[in-house]
Short mmCIF file of C-alpha atoms in Angstrom, two decimals:
data_model
loop_
_atom_site.label_atom_id
_atom_site.label_comp_id
_atom_site.label_asym_id
_atom_site.label_seq_id
_atom_site.Cartn_x
_atom_site.Cartn_y
_atom_site.Cartn_z
CA MET I 27 -32.60 14.43 -26.54
CA THR I 28 -30.34 14.00 -23.54
CA ASN I 29 -28.65 17.19 -22.36
CA THR I 30 -24.94 16.41 -21.92
CA THR I 31 -23.61 19.97 -22.12
CA PHE I 32 -22.36 21.76 -19.03
CA THR I 33 -22.47 25.50 -19.51
CA SER I 34 -19.73 27.61 -17.92
CA ARG I 35 -18.59 31.21 -18.23
CA ARG I 36 -14.98 30.13 -17.69
CA SER I 37 -12.90 29.79 -20.81
CA PRO I 38 -10.52 26.84 -21.28
CA VAL I 39 -6.81 27.58 -20.98
CA TYR I 40 -4.41 26.38 -23.68
CA SER I 41 -0.61 26.19 -23.54
CA ARG I 42 2.28 24.86 -25.61
CA ARG I 43 4.94 24.50 -22.92
CA GLY I 44 3.04 23.15 -19.95
CA ILE I 45 0.28 24.27 -17.65
CA VAL I 46 -0.24 24.81 -13.92
CA ALA I 47 -3.60 24.86 -12.17
CA THR I 48 -3.95 25.99 -8.54
CA SER I 49 -6.42 27.88 -6.35
CA GLN I 50 -4.22 31.02 -6.20
CA PRO I 51 -2.90 33.02 -9.19
CA LEU I 52 0.36 33.77 -7.37
CA ALA I 53 0.94 30.05 -6.78
CA THR I 54 0.20 29.30 -10.42
CA ALA I 55 2.70 31.98 -11.37
CA ALA I 56 5.30 30.32 -9.11
CA GLY I 57 4.80 27.02 -10.89
CA ILE I 58 5.02 28.67 -14.30
CA GLU I 59 8.20 30.48 -13.26
CA VAL I 60 9.82 27.16 -12.40
CA LEU I 61 8.67 25.59 -15.68
CA SER I 62 10.21 28.55 -17.52
CA LYS I 63 13.54 27.83 -15.77
CA GLY I 64 13.53 24.37 -17.32
CA GLY I 65 11.80 22.59 -14.47
CA ASN I 66 9.44 19.69 -15.02
CA ALA I 67 6.01 18.84 -13.59
CA ALA I 68 7.44 17.69 -10.25
CA ASP I 69 9.51 20.85 -9.80
CA ALA I 70 6.58 23.11 -10.64
CA ALA I 71 4.19 21.19 -8.39
CA VAL I 72 6.41 21.66 -5.33
CA ALA I 73 7.00 25.32 -6.21
CA ALA I 74 3.24 25.86 -6.40
CA ALA I 75 2.63 23.94 -3.17
CA ALA I 76 5.18 26.07 -1.33
CA ALA I 77 3.68 29.28 -2.75
CA LEU I 78 0.23 28.12 -1.63
CA ASN I 79 1.63 27.74 1.90
CA VAL I 80 2.40 31.46 1.72
CA THR I 81 -0.77 32.70 0.00
CA GLU I 82 -3.35 30.24 1.35
CA PRO I 83 -2.17 29.13 4.83
CA THR I 84 -5.85 28.81 5.71
CA SER I 85 -5.79 25.45 3.94
CA THR I 86 -2.28 24.15 3.50
CA GLY I 87 1.31 24.29 4.54
CA ILE I 88 4.59 22.66 5.43
CA GLY I 89 3.08 21.85 8.83
CA GLY I 90 0.66 19.43 7.16
CA ASP I 91 0.71 16.38 4.88
CA MET I 92 0.77 15.75 1.13
CA PHE I 93 -0.01 13.02 -1.40
CA ALA I 94 0.93 12.98 -5.09
CA LEU I 95 0.56 10.92 -8.23
CA TYR I 96 3.16 11.36 -10.95
CA PHE I 97 2.91 10.29 -14.58
CA ASP I 98 6.29 9.80 -16.23
CA ALA I 99 5.87 10.43 -19.96
CA GLN I 100 8.99 8.42 -20.83
CA THR I 101 8.06 5.24 -18.97
CA GLN I 102 4.28 5.76 -19.19
CA GLN I 103 4.10 4.74 -15.53
CA VAL I 104 2.19 6.30 -12.64
CA THR I 105 3.83 6.40 -9.20
CA ALA I 106 2.18 7.28 -5.89
CA LEU I 107 3.82 9.22 -3.07
CA ASN I 108 2.46 9.04 0.47
CA GLY I 109 3.70 12.11 2.30
CA SER I 110 1.56 11.70 5.39
CA GLY I 111 2.90 11.66 8.93
CA ARG I 112 2.45 9.32 11.86
CA ALA I 113 1.16 9.58 15.41
CA PRO I 114 3.67 10.41 18.17
CA SER I 115 5.46 7.38 19.61
CA ALA I 116 4.25 8.29 23.11
CA LEU I 117 0.57 8.70 22.17
CA THR I 118 -1.60 5.71 23.14
CA LEU I 119 -5.24 5.04 23.91
CA GLU I 120 -4.18 4.35 27.49
CA ARG I 121 -2.66 7.83 27.72
CA LEU I 122 -5.86 9.40 26.41
CA LYS I 123 -7.84 7.46 29.01
CA ARG I 124 -5.59 8.74 31.80
CA GLU I 125 -6.03 12.29 30.53
CA GLY I 126 -9.82 11.97 30.28
CA LEU I 127 -9.80 12.22 26.48
CA LEU I 128 -10.99 8.74 25.51
CA ALA I 129 -14.32 9.76 23.92
CA ASP I 130 -15.72 9.34 20.39
CA SER I 131 -12.87 11.45 19.02
CA LEU I 132 -10.23 13.92 20.10
CA PRO I 133 -11.14 17.63 20.35
CA PHE I 134 -10.61 19.31 16.96
CA TYR I 135 -7.60 21.44 17.84
CA HIS I 136 -5.99 19.46 20.65
CA PRO I 137 -2.17 19.07 20.50
CA HIS I 138 -2.66 15.28 20.49
CA THR I 139 -4.15 15.65 16.99
CA VAL I 140 -0.76 16.81 15.67
CA THR I 141 0.84 14.03 13.68
CA VAL I 142 4.34 14.40 12.22
CA PRO I 143 4.07 16.93 9.35
CA GLY I 144 4.87 14.89 6.25
CA ALA I 145 4.76 17.61 3.59
CA CYS I 146 8.41 18.69 3.64
CA ALA I 147 9.75 15.14 3.27
CA GLY I 148 7.18 14.54 0.55
CA TRP I 149 8.28 17.62 -1.39
CA CYS I 150 11.93 16.59 -1.17
CA ASP I 151 11.24 12.96 -2.09
CA LEU I 152 9.14 13.94 -5.12
CA ILE I 153 12.02 16.09 -6.37
CA LYS I 154 14.64 13.43 -5.63
CA LYS I 155 12.77 10.83 -7.70
CA HIS I 156 11.21 12.91 -10.47
CA GLY I 157 12.51 16.49 -10.30
CA SER I 158 15.23 18.21 -12.33
CA LEU I 159 16.00 21.41 -10.39
CA SER I 160 17.45 22.13 -6.96
CA MET I 161 15.20 22.85 -3.97
CA SER I 162 16.79 26.30 -3.88
CA ASP I 163 15.52 27.07 -7.39
CA ILE I 164 12.14 25.50 -6.68
CA LEU I 165 11.50 27.39 -3.44
CA THR I 166 12.74 30.78 -4.69
CA PRO I 167 9.27 32.09 -5.73
CA ALA I 168 7.68 31.11 -2.40
CA ILE I 169 10.55 32.63 -0.40
CA ARG I 170 10.14 35.87 -2.36
CA LEU I 171 6.39 35.97 -1.70
CA ALA I 172 6.89 35.36 2.02
CA ASP I 173 9.74 37.88 2.36
CA GLU I 174 8.32 40.70 0.23
CA GLY I 175 4.67 40.13 1.12
CA PHE I 176 1.65 39.44 -1.06
CA PRO I 177 -1.92 40.81 -1.41
CA VAL I 178 -4.37 38.47 0.32
CA ALA I 179 -7.12 37.14 -1.96
CA PRO I 180 -10.77 37.81 -0.97
CA ILE I 181 -11.82 34.20 -0.33
CA THR I 182 -8.60 33.55 1.58
CA ALA I 183 -9.25 36.66 3.69
CA HIS I 184 -12.69 35.27 4.60
CA PHE I 185 -11.31 31.92 5.77
CA TRP I 186 -8.38 33.62 7.46
CA SER I 187 -10.83 35.61 9.56
CA ARG I 188 -12.78 32.47 10.43
CA GLY I 189 -9.57 30.64 11.34
CA THR I 190 -8.46 33.53 13.51
CA ASP I 191 -11.67 33.28 15.51
CA ARG I 192 -11.63 29.49 15.69
CA GLN I 193 -7.98 28.50 16.20
CA LEU I 194 -5.41 31.25 15.99
CA LYS I 195 -6.74 33.46 18.78
CA SER I 196 -6.26 30.71 21.38
CA ALA I 197 -3.52 28.50 19.89
CA LEU I 198 0.06 28.89 21.08
CA ASN I 199 1.81 31.51 18.92
CA GLY I 200 -1.25 31.68 16.67
CA HIS I 201 -0.98 35.47 16.71
CA GLU I 202 2.10 35.14 14.48
CA MET I 203 -0.27 34.30 11.61
CA THR I 204 -2.24 37.53 12.15
CA ILE I 205 -1.75 41.29 11.91
CA ASP I 206 -1.92 42.56 15.48
CA GLY I 207 -4.32 39.76 16.41
CA ARG I 208 -6.66 40.11 13.44
CA ALA I 209 -6.84 38.44 10.05
CA PRO I 210 -5.53 40.36 7.02
CA LYS I 211 -8.23 41.93 4.89
CA ALA I 212 -8.76 41.29 1.19
CA GLY I 213 -6.03 43.07 -0.75
CA GLU I 214 -3.95 43.77 2.35
CA ILE I 215 -0.25 42.87 2.15
CA PHE I 216 0.83 40.06 4.46
CA HIS I 217 4.48 39.27 5.17
CA ASN I 218 5.65 35.96 6.60
CA LYS I 219 9.34 36.31 7.44
CA GLY I 220 9.20 33.18 9.61
CA LEU I 221 8.02 30.99 6.73
CA ALA I 222 10.65 32.50 4.45
CA LYS I 223 13.25 31.47 7.04
CA THR I 224 11.82 27.93 7.12
CA PHE I 225 11.91 27.62 3.34
CA LYS I 226 15.48 28.96 3.20
CA LEU I 227 16.58 26.19 5.56
CA VAL I 228 14.86 23.55 3.41
CA ALA I 229 16.38 25.08 0.27
CA GLU I 230 19.86 24.78 1.82
CA GLN I 231 19.58 21.50 3.74
CA GLY I 232 16.65 19.60 2.26
CA ALA I 233 14.31 17.68 4.56
CA GLN I 234 16.99 17.53 7.24
CA GLY I 235 16.57 21.29 7.68
CA PHE I 236 12.99 20.68 8.79
CA TYR I 237 13.06 17.38 10.66
CA GLN I 238 16.29 18.01 12.57
CA GLY I 239 17.77 21.08 14.15
CA SER I 240 16.08 24.34 15.08
CA VAL I 241 12.74 23.83 13.27
CA ALA I 242 12.24 20.36 14.74
CA GLN I 243 13.18 21.63 18.19
CA ALA I 244 10.64 24.45 17.88
CA ILE I 245 7.92 22.00 16.82
CA SER I 246 8.52 19.59 19.69
CA ALA I 247 8.85 22.47 22.18
CA VAL I 248 5.55 24.12 21.26
CA ILE I 249 3.72 20.79 21.29
CA LYS I 250 5.10 20.00 24.73
CA GLU I 251 4.07 23.46 25.96
CA ALA I 252 0.57 22.90 24.57
CA GLY I 253 0.27 19.56 26.39
CA GLY I 254 1.06 17.18 23.56
CA CYS I 255 3.78 14.57 23.15
CA LEU I 256 5.20 14.82 19.60
CA SER I 257 8.96 14.61 20.09
CA ALA I 258 12.12 15.58 18.22
CA GLU I 259 12.76 11.84 17.78
CA ASP I 260 9.36 11.41 16.09
CA LEU I 261 10.31 14.13 13.62
CA ALA I 262 13.84 12.85 12.98
CA SER I 263 12.62 9.31 12.23
CA HIS I 264 9.92 10.35 9.74
CA VAL I 265 9.96 8.96 6.20
CA SER I 266 7.50 9.27 3.35
CA THR I 267 6.79 6.20 1.20
CA TRP I 268 6.48 5.40 -2.49
CA GLU I 269 3.51 3.11 -3.13
CA SER I 270 2.00 1.22 -6.03
CA PRO I 271 -1.06 3.25 -7.05
CA ILE I 272 -4.46 1.55 -7.03
CA SER I 273 -6.73 1.84 -10.05
CA VAL I 274 -9.82 0.62 -11.87
CA ASP I 275 -10.91 0.64 -15.50
CA TYR I 276 -14.02 2.72 -16.11
CA ARG I 277 -15.42 2.69 -19.64
CA GLY I 278 -12.08 2.87 -21.43
CA LEU I 279 -10.35 5.00 -18.83
CA ARG I 280 -7.97 3.92 -16.09
CA VAL I 281 -8.48 5.94 -12.93
CA TYR I 282 -5.62 6.01 -10.42
CA GLU I 283 -5.62 6.86 -6.72
CA CYS I 284 -3.11 6.61 -3.88
CA PRO I 285 -3.76 3.52 -1.73
CA PRO I 286 -4.79 3.64 1.96
CA ASN I 287 -4.22 5.26 4.42
CA GLY I 288 -5.75 7.69 1.90
CA GLN I 289 -9.44 7.37 1.08
CA GLY I 290 -8.95 7.42 -2.71
CA ILE I 291 -10.23 3.86 -2.82
CA THR I 292 -13.68 5.37 -2.10
CA ALA I 293 -13.85 6.98 -5.54
CA LEU I 294 -12.75 3.75 -7.23
CA ILE I 295 -15.37 1.66 -5.42
CA ALA I 296 -18.04 4.15 -6.46
CA LEU I 297 -16.91 4.11 -10.11
CA ASN I 298 -17.10 0.31 -10.18
CA ILE I 299 -20.64 0.48 -8.82
CA LEU I 300 -21.69 3.20 -11.30
CA GLU I 301 -20.28 1.29 -14.27
CA GLY I 302 -23.38 -0.91 -14.13
CA PHE I 303 -25.71 2.04 -14.85
CA ASP I 304 -26.19 3.80 -18.18
CA LEU I 305 -25.33 7.28 -16.90
CA ALA I 306 -24.64 8.58 -20.42
CA SER I 307 -28.32 8.23 -21.33
CA MET I 308 -29.41 10.46 -18.44
CA ASP I 309 -29.55 14.25 -18.42
CA LEU I 310 -26.34 15.67 -17.03
CA LEU I 311 -27.92 17.25 -13.94
CA SER I 312 -31.01 15.09 -13.65
CA SER I 313 -32.22 13.96 -10.23
CA GLU I 314 -32.00 10.34 -11.41
CA LYS I 315 -28.32 10.66 -12.29
CA MET I 316 -27.49 12.59 -9.11
CA HIS I 317 -29.32 9.98 -7.03
CA LEU I 318 -27.28 7.10 -8.48
CA MET I 319 -23.97 8.90 -7.97
CA ILE I 320 -24.86 9.87 -4.41
CA GLU I 321 -25.94 6.34 -3.53
CA ALA I 322 -22.77 4.86 -5.03
CA MET I 323 -20.64 7.25 -2.99
CA ARG I 324 -22.59 6.50 0.20
CA LEU I 325 -21.96 2.78 -0.25
CA ALA I 326 -18.30 3.43 -1.01
CA PHE I 327 -17.87 5.62 2.07
CA ALA I 328 -19.54 3.00 4.25
CA ASP I 329 -16.71 0.65 3.29
CA ALA I 330 -13.97 3.28 3.45
CA LYS I 331 -14.89 4.44 6.94
CA TRP I 332 -14.15 0.94 8.20
CA TYR I 333 -11.42 -0.46 5.98
CA VAL I 334 -9.22 2.58 5.25
CA SER I 335 -6.36 2.64 7.74
CA ASP I 336 -2.58 2.31 7.87
CA PRO I 337 -1.74 -0.91 5.96
CA ALA I 338 1.34 -1.33 8.18
CA PHE I 339 -1.06 -2.00 11.06
CA ALA I 340 -4.08 -3.67 9.44
CA LYS I 341 -4.79 -5.96 6.51
CA ILE I 342 -6.91 -4.10 3.96
CA PRO I 343 -8.74 -6.23 1.36
CA MET I 344 -8.00 -3.84 -1.51
CA LYS I 345 -8.18 -6.44 -4.27
CA GLU I 346 -11.60 -7.58 -3.09
CA LEU I 347 -12.91 -4.05 -2.48
CA LEU I 348 -11.93 -3.07 -6.03
CA SER I 349 -13.22 -6.18 -7.78
CA LYS I 350 -16.02 -5.92 -10.31
CA GLU I 351 -17.74 -8.85 -8.58
CA TYR I 352 -17.89 -6.98 -5.28
CA ALA I 353 -19.21 -3.88 -7.06
CA SER I 354 -21.95 -5.98 -8.62
CA GLU I 355 -23.12 -7.16 -5.21
CA ARG I 356 -23.03 -3.65 -3.74
CA ARG I 357 -24.88 -2.26 -6.76
CA LYS I 358 -27.86 -4.45 -5.89
CA LEU I 359 -28.35 -2.40 -2.73
CA ILE I 360 -29.24 0.73 -4.69
CA ASP I 361 -32.93 1.48 -5.08
CA ILE I 362 -33.39 3.82 -8.02
CA LYS I 363 -36.50 5.31 -6.39
CA ARG I 364 -35.32 6.01 -2.84
CA ALA I 365 -32.25 6.64 -0.75
CA THR I 366 -30.69 3.92 1.37
CA VAL I 367 -30.97 4.67 5.07
CA ASP I 368 -27.66 4.22 6.94
CA PRO I 369 -25.81 2.01 4.43
CA GLN I 370 -23.54 -0.52 6.11
CA ARG I 371 -20.10 -1.69 5.05
CA GLY I 372 -19.85 -4.86 3.02
CA SER I 373 -17.80 -7.99 3.68
CA PRO I 374 -15.42 -8.34 0.73
CA MET I 375 -13.17 -10.67 2.75
CA ASN I 376 -15.90 -13.33 2.38
CA SER I 377 -15.84 -14.15 -1.54
CA SER I 378 -9.81 0.60 5.35
CA GLY I 379 -8.79 22.34 4.72
CA THR I 380 -6.97 21.41 1.64
CA VAL I 381 -5.52 22.64 -1.64
CA TYR I 382 -5.28 20.72 -4.89
CA LEU I 383 -2.98 21.53 -7.78
CA SER I 384 -2.03 19.88 -11.03
CA VAL I 385 0.81 20.40 -13.47
CA MET I 386 1.69 19.10 -16.90
CA ASP I 387 4.99 20.01 -18.55
CA SER I 388 6.00 20.26 -22.22
CA MET I 389 7.35 16.70 -22.18
CA GLY I 390 4.00 15.23 -21.13
CA ASN I 391 4.88 14.52 -17.50
CA ALA I 392 1.99 15.19 -15.14
CA CYS I 393 1.64 15.65 -11.39
CA SER I 394 -1.57 15.45 -9.36
CA PHE I 395 -0.83 16.92 -5.95
CA ILE I 396 -2.65 17.65 -2.68
CA ASN I 397 -1.29 19.39 0.43
CA SER I 398 -3.37 19.95 3.56
CA ASN I 399 -3.48 21.17 7.16
CA TYR I 400 -6.83 19.35 7.53
CA MET I 401 -9.18 21.81 9.30
CA GLY I 402 -8.13 25.16 7.87
CA PHE I 403 -5.12 26.22 9.94
CA GLY I 404 -5.04 22.74 11.50
CA THR I 405 -4.54 23.15 15.23
CA GLY I 406 -3.48 26.76 14.74
CA ILE I 407 -0.36 26.02 16.83
CA VAL I 408 2.72 27.78 15.43
CA PRO I 409 6.32 26.72 16.17
CA LYS I 410 7.57 30.03 17.52
CA GLY I 411 9.15 32.19 14.81
CA TRP I 412 8.82 29.75 11.88
CA GLY I 413 5.67 31.00 10.16
CA PHE I 414 3.48 27.91 9.74
CA THR I 415 0.76 26.11 11.68
CA LEU I 416 0.69 22.43 12.63
CA GLN I 417 -1.98 20.14 11.24
CA ASN I 418 -4.67 18.32 13.21
CA ARG I 419 -4.84 15.23 10.98
CA GLY I 420 -4.74 12.93 14.03
CA HIS I 421 -8.36 13.88 14.67
CA ASN I 422 -9.20 11.25 12.03
CA PHE I 423 -8.03 8.36 14.21
CA SER I 424 -10.71 6.15 15.71
CA LEU I 425 -10.57 5.88 19.51
CA ASN I 426 -12.31 2.49 19.31
CA PRO I 427 -9.55 -0.07 20.04
CA ASN I 428 -11.27 -2.63 17.80
CA HIS I 429 -11.36 -0.38 14.74
CA PRO I 430 -8.72 -0.87 12.00
CA ASN I 431 -8.07 2.88 12.17
CA ALA I 432 -7.62 2.93 15.96
CA LEU I 433 -5.00 5.33 17.29
CA ALA I 434 -1.60 3.73 17.90
CA PRO I 435 1.96 5.04 18.26
CA GLY I 436 3.72 5.55 14.94
CA LYS I 437 0.54 4.92 12.94
CA ARG I 438 -0.76 6.93 10.01
CA PRO I 439 -4.42 8.03 10.32
CA TYR I 440 -7.28 7.74 7.83
CA HIS I 441 -6.63 10.46 5.28
CA THR I 442 -9.24 12.40 3.32
CA ILE I 443 -6.98 14.03 0.71
CA ILE I 444 -7.02 12.14 -2.59
CA PRO I 445 -5.13 13.23 -5.71
CA ALA I 446 -6.30 11.28 -8.75
CA MET I 447 -5.13 10.71 -12.30
CA VAL I 448 -6.78 9.36 -15.44
CA THR I 449 -5.18 7.71 -18.45
CA ARG I 450 -6.76 6.27 -21.56
CA VAL I 451 -6.65 2.48 -21.48
CA ALA I 452 -6.04 2.30 -25.24
CA ASP I 453 -2.71 4.18 -25.27
CA ASN I 454 -2.00 4.91 -21.56
CA ARG I 455 -1.77 8.63 -22.26
CA CYS I 456 -2.37 10.90 -19.28
CA MET I 457 -5.41 13.03 -20.02
CA HIS I 458 -6.65 14.54 -16.77
CA ARG I 459 -5.98 15.08 -13.11
CA MET I 460 -8.60 15.78 -10.49
CA ALA I 461 -9.17 16.04 -6.74
#
C-alpha cells in the first residue's frame, strides 16, 4: 500500500474568527490584534509584516520589497500586487563598465544593488484597495514592539549574528542594527526607536511619509555616501502595480502566482509538467517521486532564469510557457532513471532572506504575502537614524546586455519571492496559501 501520510509533531491550529500564520509569534500576535479590532485579512497582513520588520530584520523590512495575492470572499476574485522597486534612473551598464563593475554580477552588498524599496508603497496600496482600518491602527502593534523592545528569538539571534559579521559591521550605519557593535543574543531585549519613528511617519502620512521628506532624503544621502546613485527623485516617483495573477489548473485545483518580474511562473510550469505523472500512486517520500519533482523544477527554472524579467522592458511568452502543450514537450525531457545534466531553456515562442505570512479573516478573505530584504539584512546599509536596512535585490539583474533581465534604469529585477494561493476549481473557494 502506498504511504501517503506525513507524520508531524505539530498540531493543527483551528480558529472561528480568522487565523494568522507567520515565522514569529509576536508578529502573529500583531496580526491577531488587528483582526480583533475589526480588521480584515489585508489589515492583519500588513500589521504582521510590519511587526516582522521589528522582530526579524534579518530577513525583511520596509527597506525591501513585497508581493501579495488577495482573495476577496465577496467577489471570489484573486488580485495580485507587485510591490517591488526599480533600478535607479542613473544606473546603467555603461556606468558599471566605467566603474570596473561589469562582471558576471554585482558584488552582493554593493550600493548599486539597492533598488527603490517597494514595501511601504505596497503596504499602503494593499490597504487602500482591500483594507478596512487606518494605517495608524494597523501599525500600532509594530510601533509598540519597536519602541518598548522585544525579546529576540533564538533562530533570529543566530542569523542576526551572521548578518552582523557579513554586512552590518562594514555597511554605513550598520551598527545601528546592533548592540554596541554585536548582535543581540537569544532572549535579549532589542529596541529600535528609529524604526518606530519611521512607522509613525507612515502611520500619519502614508507612503508619502516614506518616499518624500526626511526618510527619502536619508535614503538617498546614505546611498550617495556609499557610492551608489539612488536618488530622491527615484524614490518620489515610485509606484507599485496591481496585476492580473497567473494561474494553472492542477488536478481540480487552481494555483495562482504573481506574474513576472516574480518567478512564481516557475512553480506553475513545474506543476504542468508534473500533471502528466501519477504522483499519487508513489510513496510520499520515495526517491522516484522526489526525482520527478526535482527534474520538473529544474526544467522550470531553466526557463525562468531566461524569461522572467520586467514585462515593461521585455516580451514574456507567459501564455505559451503556461500551456499544457508546452508542458507536454518539456515532460519528454525527463528520464525517470537519471537526472538531466544542465537542462536548457525551451523555446515556447516557436509553437522571463525572506519572510512569508498568510492570513484568513472571519469573512473568508485571504492574503498570501511575502516581504524581503533579499540576502538577510540586504546591503546592511541603514539610512541614518531610521532603523531599517536597504535591500540588495538589484543583485538579481543580469549584466549581459542581451539578456531579458539585463540591468537598465527604472527596471524591476528578476524576483525570487513568490506568494501563492490555491482555490478549488469546482467552487472557487480559497483553501490554502503557501510560499
